[in-house]
mmCIF file of C-alpha atoms and ligand atoms in Angstrom:
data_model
loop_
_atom_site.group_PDB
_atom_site.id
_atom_site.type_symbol
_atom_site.label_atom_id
_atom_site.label_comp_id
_atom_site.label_asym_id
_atom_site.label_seq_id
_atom_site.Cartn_x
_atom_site.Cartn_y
_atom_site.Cartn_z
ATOM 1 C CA UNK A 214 28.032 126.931 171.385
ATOM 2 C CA UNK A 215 31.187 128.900 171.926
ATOM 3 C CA UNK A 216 33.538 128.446 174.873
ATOM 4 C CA UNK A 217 37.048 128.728 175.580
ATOM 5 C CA UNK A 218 39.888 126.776 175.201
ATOM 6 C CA UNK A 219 43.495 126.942 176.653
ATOM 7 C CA UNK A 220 45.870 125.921 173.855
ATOM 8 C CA UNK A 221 49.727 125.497 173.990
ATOM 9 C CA UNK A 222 50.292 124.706 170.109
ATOM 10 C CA UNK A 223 54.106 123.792 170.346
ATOM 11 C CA UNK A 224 55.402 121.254 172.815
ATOM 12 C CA UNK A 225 58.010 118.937 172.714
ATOM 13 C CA UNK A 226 58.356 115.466 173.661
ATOM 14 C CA UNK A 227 61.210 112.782 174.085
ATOM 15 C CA UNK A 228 61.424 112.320 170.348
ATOM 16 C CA UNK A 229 63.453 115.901 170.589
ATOM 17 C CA UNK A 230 67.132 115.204 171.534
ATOM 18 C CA UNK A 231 66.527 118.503 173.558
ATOM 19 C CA UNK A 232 63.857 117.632 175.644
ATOM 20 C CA UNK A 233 63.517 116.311 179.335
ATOM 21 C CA UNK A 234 63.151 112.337 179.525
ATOM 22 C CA UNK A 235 59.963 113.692 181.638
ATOM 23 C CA UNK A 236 58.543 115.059 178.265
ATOM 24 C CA UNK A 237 57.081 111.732 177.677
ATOM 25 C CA UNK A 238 53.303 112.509 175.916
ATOM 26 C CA UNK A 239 51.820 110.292 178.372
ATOM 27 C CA UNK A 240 53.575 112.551 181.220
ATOM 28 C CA UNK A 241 52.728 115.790 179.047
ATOM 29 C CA UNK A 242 48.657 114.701 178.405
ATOM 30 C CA UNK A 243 48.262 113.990 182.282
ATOM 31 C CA UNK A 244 50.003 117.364 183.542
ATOM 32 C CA UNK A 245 47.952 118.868 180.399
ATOM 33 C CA UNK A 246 44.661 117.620 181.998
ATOM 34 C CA UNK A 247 45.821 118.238 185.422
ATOM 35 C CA UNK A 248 46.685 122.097 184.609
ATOM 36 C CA UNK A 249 43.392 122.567 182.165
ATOM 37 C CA UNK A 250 45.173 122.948 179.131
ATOM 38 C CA UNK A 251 42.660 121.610 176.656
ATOM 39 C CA UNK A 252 44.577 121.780 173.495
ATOM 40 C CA UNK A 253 47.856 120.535 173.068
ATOM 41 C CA UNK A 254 49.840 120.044 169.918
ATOM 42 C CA UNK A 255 53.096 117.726 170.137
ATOM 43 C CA UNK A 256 55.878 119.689 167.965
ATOM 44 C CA UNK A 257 59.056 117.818 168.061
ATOM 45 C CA UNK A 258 62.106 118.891 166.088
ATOM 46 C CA UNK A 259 61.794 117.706 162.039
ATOM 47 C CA UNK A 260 59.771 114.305 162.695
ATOM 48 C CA UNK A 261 56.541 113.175 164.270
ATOM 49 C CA UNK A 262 56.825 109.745 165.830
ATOM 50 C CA UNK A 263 55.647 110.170 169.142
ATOM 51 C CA UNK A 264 51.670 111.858 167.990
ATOM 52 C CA UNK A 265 50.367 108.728 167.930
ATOM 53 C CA UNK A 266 51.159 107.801 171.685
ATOM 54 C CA UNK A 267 49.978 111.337 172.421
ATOM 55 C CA UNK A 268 46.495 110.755 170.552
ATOM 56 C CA UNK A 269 46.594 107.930 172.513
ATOM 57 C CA UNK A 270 47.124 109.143 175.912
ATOM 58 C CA UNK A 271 44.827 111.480 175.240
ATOM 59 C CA UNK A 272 42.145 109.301 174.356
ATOM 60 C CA UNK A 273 40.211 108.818 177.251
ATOM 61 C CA UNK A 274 40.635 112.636 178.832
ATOM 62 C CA UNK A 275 39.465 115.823 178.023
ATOM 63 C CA UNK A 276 42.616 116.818 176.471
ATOM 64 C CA UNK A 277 42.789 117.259 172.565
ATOM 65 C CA UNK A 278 45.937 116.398 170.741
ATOM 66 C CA UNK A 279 46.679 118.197 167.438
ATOM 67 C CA UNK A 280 49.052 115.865 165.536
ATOM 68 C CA UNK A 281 51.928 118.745 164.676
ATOM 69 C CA UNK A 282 56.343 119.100 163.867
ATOM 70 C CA UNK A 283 58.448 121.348 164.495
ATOM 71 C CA UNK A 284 60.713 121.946 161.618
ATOM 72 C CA UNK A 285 63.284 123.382 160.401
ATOM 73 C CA UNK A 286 63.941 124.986 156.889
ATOM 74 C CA UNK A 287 67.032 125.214 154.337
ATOM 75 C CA UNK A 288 67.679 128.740 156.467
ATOM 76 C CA UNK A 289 67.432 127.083 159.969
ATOM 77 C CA UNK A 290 64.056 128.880 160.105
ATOM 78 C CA UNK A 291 61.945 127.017 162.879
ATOM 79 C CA UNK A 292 58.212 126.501 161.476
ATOM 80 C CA UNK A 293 55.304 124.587 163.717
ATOM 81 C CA UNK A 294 52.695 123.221 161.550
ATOM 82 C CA UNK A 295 50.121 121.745 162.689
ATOM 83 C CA UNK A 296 47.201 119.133 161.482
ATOM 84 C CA UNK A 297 43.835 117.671 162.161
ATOM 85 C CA UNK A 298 44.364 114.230 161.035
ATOM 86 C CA UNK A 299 47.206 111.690 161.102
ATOM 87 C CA UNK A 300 46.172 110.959 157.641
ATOM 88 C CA UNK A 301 47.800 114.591 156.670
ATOM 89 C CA UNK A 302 50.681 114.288 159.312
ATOM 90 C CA UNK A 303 51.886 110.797 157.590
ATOM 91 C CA UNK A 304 51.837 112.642 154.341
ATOM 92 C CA UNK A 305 54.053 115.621 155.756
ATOM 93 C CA UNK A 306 56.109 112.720 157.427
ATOM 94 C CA UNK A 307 56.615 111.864 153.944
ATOM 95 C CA UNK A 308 57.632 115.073 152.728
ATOM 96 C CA UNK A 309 60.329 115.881 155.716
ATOM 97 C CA UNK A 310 61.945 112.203 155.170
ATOM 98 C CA UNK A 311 62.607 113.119 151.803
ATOM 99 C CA UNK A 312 63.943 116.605 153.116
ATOM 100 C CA UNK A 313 66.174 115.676 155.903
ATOM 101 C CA UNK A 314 69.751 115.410 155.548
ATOM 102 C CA UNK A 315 70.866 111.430 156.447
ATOM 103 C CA UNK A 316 73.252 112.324 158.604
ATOM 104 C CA UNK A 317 72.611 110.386 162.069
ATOM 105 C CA UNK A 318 72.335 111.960 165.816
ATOM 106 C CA UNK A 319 75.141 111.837 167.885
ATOM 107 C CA UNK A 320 73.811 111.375 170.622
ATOM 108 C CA UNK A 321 76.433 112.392 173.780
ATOM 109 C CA UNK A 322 76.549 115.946 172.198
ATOM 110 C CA UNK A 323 72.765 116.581 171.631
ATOM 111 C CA UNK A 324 70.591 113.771 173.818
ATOM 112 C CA UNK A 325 68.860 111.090 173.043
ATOM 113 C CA UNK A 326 65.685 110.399 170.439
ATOM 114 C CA UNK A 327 62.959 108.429 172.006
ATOM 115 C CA UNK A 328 59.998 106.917 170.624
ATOM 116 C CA UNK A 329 57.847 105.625 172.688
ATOM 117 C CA UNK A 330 54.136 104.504 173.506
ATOM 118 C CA UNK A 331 50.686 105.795 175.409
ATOM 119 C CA UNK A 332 52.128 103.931 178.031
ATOM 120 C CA UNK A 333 55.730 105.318 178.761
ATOM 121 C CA UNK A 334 57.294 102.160 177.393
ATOM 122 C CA UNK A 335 60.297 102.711 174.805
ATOM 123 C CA UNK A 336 60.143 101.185 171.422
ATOM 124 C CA UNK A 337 62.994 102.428 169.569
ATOM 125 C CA UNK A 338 66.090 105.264 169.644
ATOM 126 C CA UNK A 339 65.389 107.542 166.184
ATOM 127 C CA UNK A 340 68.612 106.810 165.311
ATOM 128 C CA UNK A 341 68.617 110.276 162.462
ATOM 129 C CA UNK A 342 69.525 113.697 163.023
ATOM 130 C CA UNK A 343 66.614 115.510 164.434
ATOM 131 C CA UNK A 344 68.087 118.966 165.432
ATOM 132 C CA UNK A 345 69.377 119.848 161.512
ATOM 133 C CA UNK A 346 68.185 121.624 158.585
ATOM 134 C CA UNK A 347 65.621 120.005 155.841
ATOM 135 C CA UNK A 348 67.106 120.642 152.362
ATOM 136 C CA UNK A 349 63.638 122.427 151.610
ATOM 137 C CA UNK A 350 63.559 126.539 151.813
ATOM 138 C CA UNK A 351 60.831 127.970 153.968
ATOM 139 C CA UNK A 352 58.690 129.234 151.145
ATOM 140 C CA UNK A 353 58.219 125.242 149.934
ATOM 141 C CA UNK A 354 57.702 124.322 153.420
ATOM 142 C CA UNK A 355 54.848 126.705 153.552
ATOM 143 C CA UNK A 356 53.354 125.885 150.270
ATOM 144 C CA UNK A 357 53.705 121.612 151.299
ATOM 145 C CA UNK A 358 51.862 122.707 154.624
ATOM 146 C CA UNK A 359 48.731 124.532 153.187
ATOM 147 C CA UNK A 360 49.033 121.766 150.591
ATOM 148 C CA UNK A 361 48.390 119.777 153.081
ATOM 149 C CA UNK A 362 45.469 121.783 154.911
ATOM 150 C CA UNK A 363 48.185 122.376 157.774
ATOM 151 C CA UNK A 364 48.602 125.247 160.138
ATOM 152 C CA UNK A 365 51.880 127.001 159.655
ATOM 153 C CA UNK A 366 53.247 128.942 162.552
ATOM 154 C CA UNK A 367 56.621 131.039 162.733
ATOM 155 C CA UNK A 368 58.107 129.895 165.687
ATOM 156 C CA UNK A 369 59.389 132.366 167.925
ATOM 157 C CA UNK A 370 60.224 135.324 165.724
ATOM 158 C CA UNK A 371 60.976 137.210 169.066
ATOM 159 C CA UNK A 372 64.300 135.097 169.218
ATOM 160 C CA UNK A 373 67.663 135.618 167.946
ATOM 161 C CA UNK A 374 67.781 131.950 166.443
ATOM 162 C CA UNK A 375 65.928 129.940 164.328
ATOM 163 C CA UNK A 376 63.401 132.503 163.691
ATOM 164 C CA UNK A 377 62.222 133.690 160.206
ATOM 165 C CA UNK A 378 62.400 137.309 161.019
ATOM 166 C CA UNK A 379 65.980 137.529 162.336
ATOM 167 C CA UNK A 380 67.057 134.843 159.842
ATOM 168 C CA UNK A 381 65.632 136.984 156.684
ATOM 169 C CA UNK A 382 64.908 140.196 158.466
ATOM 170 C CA UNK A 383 61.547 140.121 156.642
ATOM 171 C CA UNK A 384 58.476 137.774 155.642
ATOM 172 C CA UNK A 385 58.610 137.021 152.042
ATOM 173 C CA UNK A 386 55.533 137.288 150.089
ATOM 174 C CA UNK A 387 56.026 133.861 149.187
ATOM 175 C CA UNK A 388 55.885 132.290 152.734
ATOM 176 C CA UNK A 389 52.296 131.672 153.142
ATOM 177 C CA UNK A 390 52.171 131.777 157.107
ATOM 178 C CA UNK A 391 48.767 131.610 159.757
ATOM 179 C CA UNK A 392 50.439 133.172 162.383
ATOM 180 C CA UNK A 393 53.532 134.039 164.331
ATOM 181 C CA UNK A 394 54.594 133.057 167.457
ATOM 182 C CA UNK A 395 56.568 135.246 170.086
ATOM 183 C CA UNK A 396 58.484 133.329 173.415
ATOM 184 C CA UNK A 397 57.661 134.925 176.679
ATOM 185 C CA UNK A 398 60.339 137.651 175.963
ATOM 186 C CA UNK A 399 57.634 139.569 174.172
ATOM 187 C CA UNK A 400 54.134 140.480 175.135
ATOM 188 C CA UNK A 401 52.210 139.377 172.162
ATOM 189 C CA UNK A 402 50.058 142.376 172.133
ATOM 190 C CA UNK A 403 53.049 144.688 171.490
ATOM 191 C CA UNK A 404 54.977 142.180 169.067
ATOM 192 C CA UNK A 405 53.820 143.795 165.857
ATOM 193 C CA UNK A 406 55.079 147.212 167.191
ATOM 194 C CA UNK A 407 58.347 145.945 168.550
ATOM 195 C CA UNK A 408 58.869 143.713 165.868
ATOM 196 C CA UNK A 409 57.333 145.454 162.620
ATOM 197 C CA UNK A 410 58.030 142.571 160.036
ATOM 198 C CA UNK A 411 54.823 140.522 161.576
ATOM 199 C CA UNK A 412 52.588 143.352 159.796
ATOM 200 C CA UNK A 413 49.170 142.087 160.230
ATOM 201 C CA UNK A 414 49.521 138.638 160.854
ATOM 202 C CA UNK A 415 47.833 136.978 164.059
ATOM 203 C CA UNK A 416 49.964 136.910 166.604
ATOM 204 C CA UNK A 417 50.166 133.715 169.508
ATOM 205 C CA UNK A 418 52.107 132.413 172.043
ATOM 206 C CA UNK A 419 52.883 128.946 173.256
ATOM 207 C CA UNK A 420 55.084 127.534 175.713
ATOM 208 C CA UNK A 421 57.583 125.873 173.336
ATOM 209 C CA UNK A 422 58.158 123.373 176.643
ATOM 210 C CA UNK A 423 61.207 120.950 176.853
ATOM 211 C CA UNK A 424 60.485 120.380 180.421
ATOM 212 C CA UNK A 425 57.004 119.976 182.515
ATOM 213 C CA UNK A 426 58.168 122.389 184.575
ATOM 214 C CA UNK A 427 58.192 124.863 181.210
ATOM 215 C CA UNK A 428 54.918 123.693 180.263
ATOM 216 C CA UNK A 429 53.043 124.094 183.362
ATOM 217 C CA UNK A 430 54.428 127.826 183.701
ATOM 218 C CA UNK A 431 55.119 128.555 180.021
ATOM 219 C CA UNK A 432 52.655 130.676 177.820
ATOM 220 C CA UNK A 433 49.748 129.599 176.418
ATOM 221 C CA UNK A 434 46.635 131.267 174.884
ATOM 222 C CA UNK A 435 42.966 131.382 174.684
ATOM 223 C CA UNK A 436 40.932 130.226 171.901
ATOM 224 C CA UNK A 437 37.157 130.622 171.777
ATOM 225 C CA UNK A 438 35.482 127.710 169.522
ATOM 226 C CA UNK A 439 32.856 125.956 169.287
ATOM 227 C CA UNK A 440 34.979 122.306 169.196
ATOM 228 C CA UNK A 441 38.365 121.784 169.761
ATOM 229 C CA UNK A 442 39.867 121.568 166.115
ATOM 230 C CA UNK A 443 42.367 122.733 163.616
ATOM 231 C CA UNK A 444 39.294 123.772 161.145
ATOM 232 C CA UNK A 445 38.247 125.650 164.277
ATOM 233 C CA UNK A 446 41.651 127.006 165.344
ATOM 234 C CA UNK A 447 42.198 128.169 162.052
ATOM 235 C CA UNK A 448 38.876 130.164 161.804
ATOM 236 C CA UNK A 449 39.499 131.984 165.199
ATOM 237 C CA UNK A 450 43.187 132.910 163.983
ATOM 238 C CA UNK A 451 41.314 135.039 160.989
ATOM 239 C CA UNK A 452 38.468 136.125 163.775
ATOM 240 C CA UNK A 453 35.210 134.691 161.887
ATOM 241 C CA UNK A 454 32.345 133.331 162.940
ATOM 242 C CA UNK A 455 33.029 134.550 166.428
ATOM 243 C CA UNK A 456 35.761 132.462 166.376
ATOM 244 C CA UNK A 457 38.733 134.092 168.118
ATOM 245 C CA UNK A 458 42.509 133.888 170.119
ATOM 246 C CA UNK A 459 42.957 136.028 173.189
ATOM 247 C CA UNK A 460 46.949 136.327 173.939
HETATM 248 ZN ZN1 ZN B 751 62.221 126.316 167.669
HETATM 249 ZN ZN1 ZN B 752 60.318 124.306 169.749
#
């Protein structure tokens, strides 16, 4: 049977030197359960240490963790892709490790990394620069991601940074893309009209949260599915089956 799910596909957590120390994903699952947000998918900046804890935390609620990074591309384009398994995030660990650039965070100018466990306890300080540009372009990213069986998302192409649209000014044929994502600057029902490079691609929202406070009150959106899963998510992006996303 079909119900509905609220979804906010791109969170962040400690791991992302720009996030709250609050962001923790045992603090995130509990406020996620608290506020009925039934799908949640960690996204922190270029590396995905803290989806386990999340998984974890999540275990025994009704919340569902998708196992999902933020990155960023060769053109400081800002890509969420998402996954069903860890299995396929370890693999697109693999990739982005391979991708980053070495250099290491300092930490006084852009925070802290944290990695840390279901339980809130720290295990180590990601000691490599998070917040910096993979040597891969955006069209390899994509490609790796569907590789992969991932969900990739254009991050907020609403904004003047980081996003594919205002880095490019267009989509390239190339980038093979499930959806874009607008902030709350833009209602996503008028974001193909105000921003004409989406075309016809499905258009969501998400809260993009560095703080609970941003994820509480942050945009999120419906999805209608019969079980809580990427497979799922990914059919209700293209609208089959009855599968569908209300913005
Ligand atoms: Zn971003
Ligand atoms: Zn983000």
């Amino acid at each position: 049977m079909i119900r509905s799910y609220v979804a906010d596909l791109h969170v962040h957590s400690v791991l992302s030197p720009c996030a709250a120390v609050e962001m923790t994903p045992r603090n995130i699952v509990r406020h996620a359960a608290e506020y009925g947000v039934n799908i949640i998918a960690i996204t922190d900046h270029n590396a995905c240490d803290n989806v386990t804890a999340a998984l974890e935390a999540a275990s025994d609620s009704d919340v569902t963790v998708l196992p999902g990074m933020e990155v960023e591309t060769k053109e400081e384009i800002h890509l969420v892709v998402l996954f069903e398994k860890m299995r396929q995030m370890k693999e697109w660990e693999r990739f982005v490790e391979a991708h980053r650039s070495g250099r290491l965070n300092d930490e006084k100018r852009f925070g802290a990394q944290f990695v840390v466990d279901a339980g809130d306890n720290l295990l180590r300080v990601k000691e490599e620069m998070l917040l910096t540009p993979l040597t891969a372009g955006v069209a390899e990213v994509s490609a790796q991601a569907a590789a992969l069986e991932g969900l990739c998302i254009a991050s907020h192409v609403d904004r003047p940074v980081y996003s594919l649209i205002n880095q490019l000014g267009f989509i390239p044929p190339d980038v093979i893309l499930d959806a874009v994502e607008v902030s709350r600057r833009v209602k996503p029902q008028e974001a193909a009209r105000l921003i004409p490079a989406i075309g016809g691609l499905p258009v969501i929202t998400a809260s993009d949260a560095h703080t609970i406070d941003d994820f509480i009150d942050g945009p999120k959106i419906t999805l209608f599915l019969e079980k809580p899963s990427l497979a799922e998510i990914r059919q209700a992006l293209r609208n089959q089956n009855q599968r569908k996303v209300v913005v």
